[in-house]
Amino acid sequence: GAGVSQTPSNKVTEKGKYVELRCDPISGHTALYWYRQSLGQGPEFLIYFQGTGAADDSGLPNDRFFAVRPEGSVSTLKIQRTERGDSAVYLCASSSLAGGPREQFFGPGTRLTVL
Amino acid sequence: DQQVKQNSPSLSVQEGRISILNCDYTNSMFDYFLWYKKYPAEGPTFLISISSIKDKNEDGRFTVFLNKSAKHLSLHIVPSQPGDSAVYFCAARGTQGGSEKLVFGKGTKLTVNP
């Protein structure tokens, strides 16, 4: 595909359940990012991968959140014991890290609702 | 502590006029500033960027100005078109510690009236 894709587009779960959110970056992009956007806010950084490794995970709010990128392409964001406050749109972005601005290209997001 | 601030939640302009969206920041270590545009139910789309060593960058109808001494940047859209109606986010990149993370403002909703 031409752009970043994310699945599912919507996820409704119950408090305490486990969820996985998937991101397929643009082919060849070495950098992958996860952000979270709550209503009325801008995207908030969660984690950044350079290849397979997490280069910066300082934005993960607590140890219930975890992300992997085992082969340096697809990434999965995992949330354990979900809480109502986890409800948000989870955005994934990728970048080639080429050029000065190294702009990040975003997917459409996964809207997570925790009941 | 918000490092990137967009103090105007909304802006309304007439088609054909200039739209000016503002952004302030507090961290002098940011090396690039980027503007993103977002339509409902879509991810943010990159619009234009500016390096911290420049004071202006222009791309078609879009121009971004950077005033480092005031820690302020602005996005000018001229002429504004109804299709420009969207939420605009200002974002800043700091490469401290090797991270490429973007820090976003809360966004400004632009409405261009026909």
PDB file of C-alpha atoms in Angstrom:
ATOM      1  CA  GLY A   1       0.000   0.000   0.000  1.00  0.00           C
ATOM      2  CA  ALA A   2       1.001   3.566  -0.492  1.00  0.00           C
ATOM      3  CA  GLY A   3       0.416   4.809   3.031  1.00  0.00           C
ATOM      4  CA  VAL A   4       0.507   3.774   6.656  1.00  0.00           C
ATOM      5  CA  SER A   5      -2.313   1.423   7.541  1.00  0.00           C
ATOM      6  CA  GLN A   6      -3.714   0.604  10.964  1.00  0.00           C
ATOM      7  CA  THR A   7      -6.027  -2.123  12.106  1.00  0.00           C
ATOM      8  CA  PRO A   8      -8.601  -2.262  13.475  1.00  0.00           C
ATOM      9  CA  SER A   9     -10.048   1.160  12.703  1.00  0.00           C
ATOM     10  CA  ASN A  10     -12.250   0.897  15.772  1.00  0.00           C
ATOM     11  CA  LYS A  11     -11.952  -1.226  18.880  1.00  0.00           C
ATOM     12  CA  VAL A  12     -14.423  -1.397  21.727  1.00  0.00           C
ATOM     13  CA  THR A  13     -13.391  -3.360  24.783  1.00  0.00           C
ATOM     14  CA  GLU A  14     -14.291  -3.726  28.420  1.00  0.00           C
ATOM     15  CA  LYS A  15     -12.283  -2.437  31.315  1.00  0.00           C
ATOM     16  CA  GLY A  16      -9.610  -4.916  32.319  1.00  0.00           C
ATOM     17  CA  LYS A  17      -9.294  -6.589  28.913  1.00  0.00           C
ATOM     18  CA  TYR A  18      -6.179  -6.871  26.754  1.00  0.00           C
ATOM     19  CA  VAL A  19      -5.980  -5.232  23.313  1.00  0.00           C
ATOM     20  CA  GLU A  20      -3.547  -5.232  20.417  1.00  0.00           C
ATOM     21  CA  LEU A  21      -3.358  -2.507  17.809  1.00  0.00           C
ATOM     22  CA  ARG A  22      -1.480  -3.083  14.561  1.00  0.00           C
ATOM     23  CA  CYS A  23       0.459  -0.717  12.322  1.00  0.00           C
ATOM     24  CA  ASP A  24       1.812  -1.353   8.815  1.00  0.00           C
ATOM     25  CA  PRO A  25       4.266   1.409   7.937  1.00  0.00           C
ATOM     26  CA  ILE A  26       5.213   2.659   4.505  1.00  0.00           C
ATOM     27  CA  SER A  27       7.483   0.107   2.875  1.00  0.00           C
ATOM     28  CA  GLY A  28      11.141   0.895   3.467  1.00  0.00           C
ATOM     29  CA  HIS A  29      10.594   3.318   6.319  1.00  0.00           C
ATOM     30  CA  THR A  30      13.022   2.502   9.094  1.00  0.00           C
ATOM     31  CA  ALA A  31      11.434   4.661  11.760  1.00  0.00           C
ATOM     32  CA  LEU A  32       8.030   3.976  13.284  1.00  0.00           C
ATOM     33  CA  TYR A  33       6.166   5.960  15.926  1.00  0.00           C
ATOM     34  CA  TRP A  34       3.109   5.544  18.092  1.00  0.00           C
ATOM     35  CA  TYR A  35       1.110   8.527  19.328  1.00  0.00           C
ATOM     36  CA  ARG A  36      -2.128   8.823  21.258  1.00  0.00           C
ATOM     37  CA  GLN A  37      -4.684  11.561  20.679  1.00  0.00           C
ATOM     38  CA  SER A  38      -7.384  12.355  23.209  1.00  0.00           C
ATOM     39  CA  LEU A  39     -10.350  14.575  22.462  1.00  0.00           C
ATOM     40  CA  GLY A  40      -9.370  18.221  22.075  1.00  0.00           C
ATOM     41  CA  GLN A  41      -5.663  17.469  22.314  1.00  0.00           C
ATOM     42  CA  GLY A  42      -2.823  17.095  19.866  1.00  0.00           C
ATOM     43  CA  PRO A  43      -1.124  13.754  19.305  1.00  0.00           C
ATOM     44  CA  GLU A  44       0.983  12.722  22.277  1.00  0.00           C
ATOM     45  CA  PHE A  45       4.154  10.711  21.718  1.00  0.00           C
ATOM     46  CA  LEU A  46       4.300   7.165  23.080  1.00  0.00           C
ATOM     47  CA  ILE A  47       7.228   5.287  21.526  1.00  0.00           C
ATOM     48  CA  TYR A  48       9.690   5.451  18.623  1.00  0.00           C
ATOM     49  CA  PHE A  49      11.312   2.500  16.854  1.00  0.00           C
ATOM     50  CA  GLN A  50      14.466   2.646  14.786  1.00  0.00           C
ATOM     51  CA  GLY A  51      14.437  -0.684  12.976  1.00  0.00           C
ATOM     52  CA  THR A  52      13.490  -3.414  15.435  1.00  0.00           C
ATOM     53  CA  GLY A  53      14.529  -1.634  18.592  1.00  0.00           C
ATOM     54  CA  ALA A  54      12.691   0.938  20.667  1.00  0.00           C
ATOM     55  CA  ALA A  55      14.921   4.014  20.488  1.00  0.00           C
ATOM     56  CA  ASP A  56      12.685   6.063  22.786  1.00  0.00           C
ATOM     57  CA  ASP A  57       9.841   4.702  24.903  1.00  0.00           C
ATOM     58  CA  SER A  58       9.665   7.641  27.261  1.00  0.00           C
ATOM     59  CA  GLY A  59       6.067   8.412  26.305  1.00  0.00           C
ATOM     60  CA  LEU A  60       4.558   5.103  27.394  1.00  0.00           C
ATOM     61  CA  PRO A  61       2.340   6.064  30.340  1.00  0.00           C
ATOM     62  CA  ASN A  62       2.931   2.953  32.463  1.00  0.00           C
ATOM     63  CA  ASP A  63       3.901  -0.701  32.265  1.00  0.00           C
ATOM     64  CA  ARG A  64       0.488  -1.730  30.949  1.00  0.00           C
ATOM     65  CA  PHE A  65       1.605  -0.398  27.582  1.00  0.00           C
ATOM     66  CA  PHE A  66       4.083  -2.267  25.436  1.00  0.00           C
ATOM     67  CA  ALA A  67       5.013  -2.193  21.753  1.00  0.00           C
ATOM     68  CA  VAL A  68       7.011  -4.465  19.493  1.00  0.00           C
ATOM     69  CA  ARG A  69       8.406  -4.387  15.985  1.00  0.00           C
ATOM     70  CA  PRO A  70      10.087  -7.789  15.663  1.00  0.00           C
ATOM     71  CA  GLU A  71      11.087  -7.655  11.988  1.00  0.00           C
ATOM     72  CA  GLY A  72      11.554  -3.942  11.590  1.00  0.00           C
ATOM     73  CA  SER A  73       8.317  -3.436   9.674  1.00  0.00           C
ATOM     74  CA  VAL A  74       4.902  -4.110  11.224  1.00  0.00           C
ATOM     75  CA  SER A  75       4.434  -2.964  14.804  1.00  0.00           C
ATOM     76  CA  THR A  76       1.928  -3.930  17.472  1.00  0.00           C
ATOM     77  CA  LEU A  77       0.931  -1.782  20.419  1.00  0.00           C
ATOM     78  CA  LYS A  78      -0.288  -3.884  23.325  1.00  0.00           C
ATOM     79  CA  ILE A  79      -2.325  -2.615  26.229  1.00  0.00           C
ATOM     80  CA  GLN A  80      -2.961  -4.836  29.242  1.00  0.00           C
ATOM     81  CA  ARG A  81      -5.738  -4.423  31.817  1.00  0.00           C
ATOM     82  CA  THR A  82      -7.313  -1.579  29.886  1.00  0.00           C
ATOM     83  CA  GLU A  83      -8.788   1.350  31.784  1.00  0.00           C
ATOM     84  CA  ARG A  84     -11.431   3.855  30.731  1.00  0.00           C
ATOM     85  CA  GLY A  85      -8.737   6.531  30.588  1.00  0.00           C
ATOM     86  CA  ASP A  86      -7.029   4.593  27.788  1.00  0.00           C
ATOM     87  CA  SER A  87      -9.858   5.549  25.444  1.00  0.00           C
ATOM     88  CA  ALA A  88      -8.338   7.623  22.642  1.00  0.00           C
ATOM     89  CA  VAL A  89      -7.282   7.487  19.004  1.00  0.00           C
ATOM     90  CA  TYR A  90      -3.979   5.674  18.653  1.00  0.00           C
ATOM     91  CA  LEU A  91      -1.958   6.944  15.726  1.00  0.00           C
ATOM     92  CA  CYS A  92       0.965   5.279  14.040  1.00  0.00           C
ATOM     93  CA  ALA A  93       3.469   7.111  11.827  1.00  0.00           C
ATOM     94  CA  SER A  94       6.537   6.146   9.847  1.00  0.00           C
ATOM     95  CA  SER A  95       9.491   8.005   8.399  1.00  0.00           C
ATOM     96  CA  SER A  96      12.441   7.281   6.162  1.00  0.00           C
ATOM     97  CA  LEU A  97      14.661   9.570   8.244  1.00  0.00           C
ATOM     98  CA  ALA A  98      15.904  11.058   4.968  1.00  0.00           C
ATOM     99  CA  GLY A  99      16.224  14.788   4.517  1.00  0.00           C
ATOM    100  CA  GLY A 100      16.146  17.574   7.020  1.00  0.00           C
ATOM    101  CA  PRO A 101      12.571  17.671   8.303  1.00  0.00           C
ATOM    102  CA  ARG A 102      12.240  13.868   8.239  1.00  0.00           C
ATOM    103  CA  GLU A 103       8.497  14.270   8.168  1.00  0.00           C
ATOM    104  CA  GLN A 104       6.388  11.551   9.680  1.00  0.00           C
ATOM    105  CA  PHE A 105       3.550  10.046   7.678  1.00  0.00           C
ATOM    106  CA  PHE A 106       0.530   9.114   9.753  1.00  0.00           C
ATOM    107  CA  GLY A 107      -2.008   6.356   9.449  1.00  0.00           C
ATOM    108  CA  PRO A 108      -5.748   6.933   9.982  1.00  0.00           C
ATOM    109  CA  GLY A 109      -5.584   5.758  13.578  1.00  0.00           C
ATOM    110  CA  THR A 110      -7.381   3.197  15.718  1.00  0.00           C
ATOM    111  CA  ARG A 111     -10.160   4.547  17.891  1.00  0.00           C
ATOM    112  CA  LEU A 112     -10.082   2.635  21.162  1.00  0.00           C
ATOM    113  CA  THR A 113     -13.078   2.789  23.467  1.00  0.00           C
ATOM    114  CA  VAL A 114     -12.860   1.174  26.884  1.00  0.00           C
ATOM    115  CA  LEU A 115     -16.257   0.677  28.495  1.00  0.00           C
TER     116      LEU A 115
ATOM    117  CA  ASP B   1       4.010  21.819  30.955  1.00  0.00           C
ATOM    118  CA  GLN B   2       3.115  22.377  27.323  1.00  0.00           C
ATOM    119  CA  GLN B   3       6.176  22.920  25.175  1.00  0.00           C
ATOM    120  CA  VAL B   4       4.181  23.752  22.038  1.00  0.00           C
ATOM    121  CA  LYS B   5       1.150  25.986  22.347  1.00  0.00           C
ATOM    122  CA  GLN B   6      -1.561  26.920  19.914  1.00  0.00           C
ATOM    123  CA  ASN B   7      -3.610  29.456  21.801  1.00  0.00           C
ATOM    124  CA  SER B   8      -6.426  29.830  19.313  1.00  0.00           C
ATOM    125  CA  PRO B   9      -8.724  26.798  19.294  1.00  0.00           C
ATOM    126  CA  SER B  10     -10.521  28.070  16.199  1.00  0.00           C
ATOM    127  CA  LEU B  11     -10.284  30.530  13.342  1.00  0.00           C
ATOM    128  CA  SER B  12     -12.834  31.515  10.726  1.00  0.00           C
ATOM    129  CA  VAL B  13     -11.945  33.336   7.482  1.00  0.00           C
ATOM    130  CA  GLN B  14     -13.578  34.174   4.178  1.00  0.00           C
ATOM    131  CA  GLU B  15     -12.590  32.349   1.035  1.00  0.00           C
ATOM    132  CA  GLY B  16      -9.829  34.214  -0.793  1.00  0.00           C
ATOM    133  CA  ARG B  17      -8.541  35.930   2.335  1.00  0.00           C
ATOM    134  CA  ILE B  18      -5.413  35.124   4.304  1.00  0.00           C
ATOM    135  CA  SER B  19      -5.466  32.611   7.168  1.00  0.00           C
ATOM    136  CA  ILE B  20      -2.821  33.043   9.864  1.00  0.00           C
ATOM    137  CA  LEU B  21      -2.326  30.264  12.381  1.00  0.00           C
ATOM    138  CA  ASN B  22      -0.006  30.850  15.301  1.00  0.00           C
ATOM    139  CA  CYS B  23       2.186  28.651  17.444  1.00  0.00           C
ATOM    140  CA  ASP B  24       4.488  29.329  20.407  1.00  0.00           C
ATOM    141  CA  TYR B  25       7.119  27.069  21.890  1.00  0.00           C
ATOM    142  CA  THR B  26       9.295  27.038  24.973  1.00  0.00           C
ATOM    143  CA  ASN B  27      12.147  24.636  24.181  1.00  0.00           C
ATOM    144  CA  SER B  28      15.136  26.192  22.400  1.00  0.00           C
ATOM    145  CA  MET B  29      16.448  22.732  21.470  1.00  0.00           C
ATOM    146  CA  PHE B  30      13.825  22.080  18.798  1.00  0.00           C
ATOM    147  CA  ASP B  31      15.546  21.808  15.401  1.00  0.00           C
ATOM    148  CA  TYR B  32      12.554  21.558  13.070  1.00  0.00           C
ATOM    149  CA  PHE B  33       8.983  22.757  13.165  1.00  0.00           C
ATOM    150  CA  LEU B  34       6.269  21.080  11.143  1.00  0.00           C
ATOM    151  CA  TRP B  35       2.658  21.858  10.357  1.00  0.00           C
ATOM    152  CA  TYR B  36       0.129  19.100   9.924  1.00  0.00           C
ATOM    153  CA  LYS B  37      -3.427  19.272   8.679  1.00  0.00           C
ATOM    154  CA  LYS B  38      -6.093  16.894   9.911  1.00  0.00           C
ATOM    155  CA  TYR B  39      -9.528  16.085   8.552  1.00  0.00           C
ATOM    156  CA  PRO B  40     -12.049  14.202  10.722  1.00  0.00           C
ATOM    157  CA  ALA B  41     -11.481  10.436  10.915  1.00  0.00           C
ATOM    158  CA  GLU B  42      -8.143  10.725   9.128  1.00  0.00           C
ATOM    159  CA  GLY B  43      -4.569  10.852  10.346  1.00  0.00           C
ATOM    160  CA  PRO B  44      -2.605  14.113  10.288  1.00  0.00           C
ATOM    161  CA  THR B  45      -1.126  15.001   6.892  1.00  0.00           C
ATOM    162  CA  PHE B  46       2.214  16.765   6.635  1.00  0.00           C
ATOM    163  CA  LEU B  47       1.910  20.247   5.159  1.00  0.00           C
ATOM    164  CA  ILE B  48       5.127  22.237   5.476  1.00  0.00           C
ATOM    165  CA  SER B  49       8.173  22.495   7.712  1.00  0.00           C
ATOM    166  CA  ILE B  50      10.883  24.941   8.667  1.00  0.00           C
ATOM    167  CA  SER B  51      14.345  24.448  10.048  1.00  0.00           C
ATOM    168  CA  SER B  52      15.264  26.322  13.205  1.00  0.00           C
ATOM    169  CA  ILE B  53      18.044  28.057  11.257  1.00  0.00           C
ATOM    170  CA  LYS B  54      15.618  29.583   8.766  1.00  0.00           C
ATOM    171  CA  ASP B  55      13.056  32.330   9.195  1.00  0.00           C
ATOM    172  CA  LYS B  56      10.770  31.576   6.268  1.00  0.00           C
ATOM    173  CA  ASN B  57       9.733  28.671   4.096  1.00  0.00           C
ATOM    174  CA  GLU B  58       7.227  28.873   1.282  1.00  0.00           C
ATOM    175  CA  ASP B  59       5.369  26.189  -0.634  1.00  0.00           C
ATOM    176  CA  GLY B  60       2.631  27.373  -2.963  1.00  0.00           C
ATOM    177  CA  ARG B  61      -0.160  28.971  -0.956  1.00  0.00           C
ATOM    178  CA  PHE B  62       1.512  28.023   2.338  1.00  0.00           C
ATOM    179  CA  THR B  63       4.243  30.001   4.070  1.00  0.00           C
ATOM    180  CA  VAL B  64       5.682  29.391   7.495  1.00  0.00           C
ATOM    181  CA  PHE B  65       7.509  32.118   9.395  1.00  0.00           C
ATOM    182  CA  LEU B  66       9.780  31.511  12.361  1.00  0.00           C
ATOM    183  CA  ASN B  67      10.786  34.122  14.930  1.00  0.00           C
ATOM    184  CA  LYS B  68      13.360  32.415  17.133  1.00  0.00           C
ATOM    185  CA  SER B  69      13.836  35.296  19.526  1.00  0.00           C
ATOM    186  CA  ALA B  70      10.118  35.288  20.281  1.00  0.00           C
ATOM    187  CA  LYS B  71       9.863  31.466  20.078  1.00  0.00           C
ATOM    188  CA  HIS B  72       6.949  31.937  17.733  1.00  0.00           C
ATOM    189  CA  LEU B  73       5.968  30.580  14.367  1.00  0.00           C
ATOM    190  CA  SER B  74       3.031  31.157  12.099  1.00  0.00           C
ATOM    191  CA  LEU B  75       1.468  29.488   9.092  1.00  0.00           C
ATOM    192  CA  HIS B  76       0.026  31.736   6.406  1.00  0.00           C
ATOM    193  CA  ILE B  77      -2.411  30.387   3.861  1.00  0.00           C
ATOM    194  CA  VAL B  78      -3.216  32.681   0.983  1.00  0.00           C
ATOM    195  CA  PRO B  79      -5.634  32.642  -0.670  1.00  0.00           C
ATOM    196  CA  SER B  80      -7.681  30.481   1.678  1.00  0.00           C
ATOM    197  CA  GLN B  81     -10.002  27.935   0.092  1.00  0.00           C
ATOM    198  CA  PRO B  82     -12.974  26.034   1.562  1.00  0.00           C
ATOM    199  CA  GLY B  83     -10.987  22.795   1.186  1.00  0.00           C
ATOM    200  CA  ASP B  84      -8.463  24.189   3.666  1.00  0.00           C
ATOM    201  CA  SER B  85     -11.048  23.793   6.424  1.00  0.00           C
ATOM    202  CA  ALA B  86      -9.461  21.351   8.869  1.00  0.00           C
ATOM    203  CA  VAL B  87      -7.612  21.211  12.174  1.00  0.00           C
ATOM    204  CA  TYR B  88      -4.022  22.419  11.912  1.00  0.00           C
ATOM    205  CA  PHE B  89      -1.372  21.160  14.290  1.00  0.00           C
ATOM    206  CA  CYS B  90       1.957  22.760  14.949  1.00  0.00           C
ATOM    207  CA  ALA B  91       4.654  20.236  15.875  1.00  0.00           C
ATOM    208  CA  ALA B  92       8.257  20.543  16.946  1.00  0.00           C
ATOM    209  CA  ARG B  93      11.066  18.029  16.782  1.00  0.00           C
ATOM    210  CA  GLY B  94      13.849  17.865  19.293  1.00  0.00           C
ATOM    211  CA  THR B  95      16.646  15.396  18.759  1.00  0.00           C
ATOM    212  CA  GLN B  96      17.927  15.326  22.301  1.00  0.00           C
ATOM    213  CA  GLY B  97      19.019  11.828  23.171  1.00  0.00           C
ATOM    214  CA  GLY B  98      18.598  10.699  19.573  1.00  0.00           C
ATOM    215  CA  SER B  99      14.810  10.687  19.663  1.00  0.00           C
ATOM    216  CA  GLU B 100      12.844  11.814  16.658  1.00  0.00           C
ATOM    217  CA  LYS B 101       9.617  12.384  18.541  1.00  0.00           C
ATOM    218  CA  LEU B 102       7.318  15.236  17.634  1.00  0.00           C
ATOM    219  CA  VAL B 103       5.733  17.457  20.260  1.00  0.00           C
ATOM    220  CA  PHE B 104       2.339  18.734  19.114  1.00  0.00           C
ATOM    221  CA  GLY B 105       0.194  21.684  20.031  1.00  0.00           C
ATOM    222  CA  LYS B 106      -3.513  21.222  20.679  1.00  0.00           C
ATOM    223  CA  GLY B 107      -4.477  22.365  17.216  1.00  0.00           C
ATOM    224  CA  THR B 108      -6.463  25.180  15.646  1.00  0.00           C
ATOM    225  CA  LYS B 109      -9.664  24.447  13.773  1.00  0.00           C
ATOM    226  CA  LEU B 110      -9.753  26.529  10.604  1.00  0.00           C
ATOM    227  CA  THR B 111     -13.043  27.177   8.848  1.00  0.00           C
ATOM    228  CA  VAL B 112     -12.945  28.838   5.450  1.00  0.00           C
ATOM    229  CA  ASN B 113     -16.334  30.179   4.480  1.00  0.00           C
ATOM    230  CA  PRO B 114     -17.329  30.332   0.812  1.00  0.00           C
TER     231      PRO B 114
END
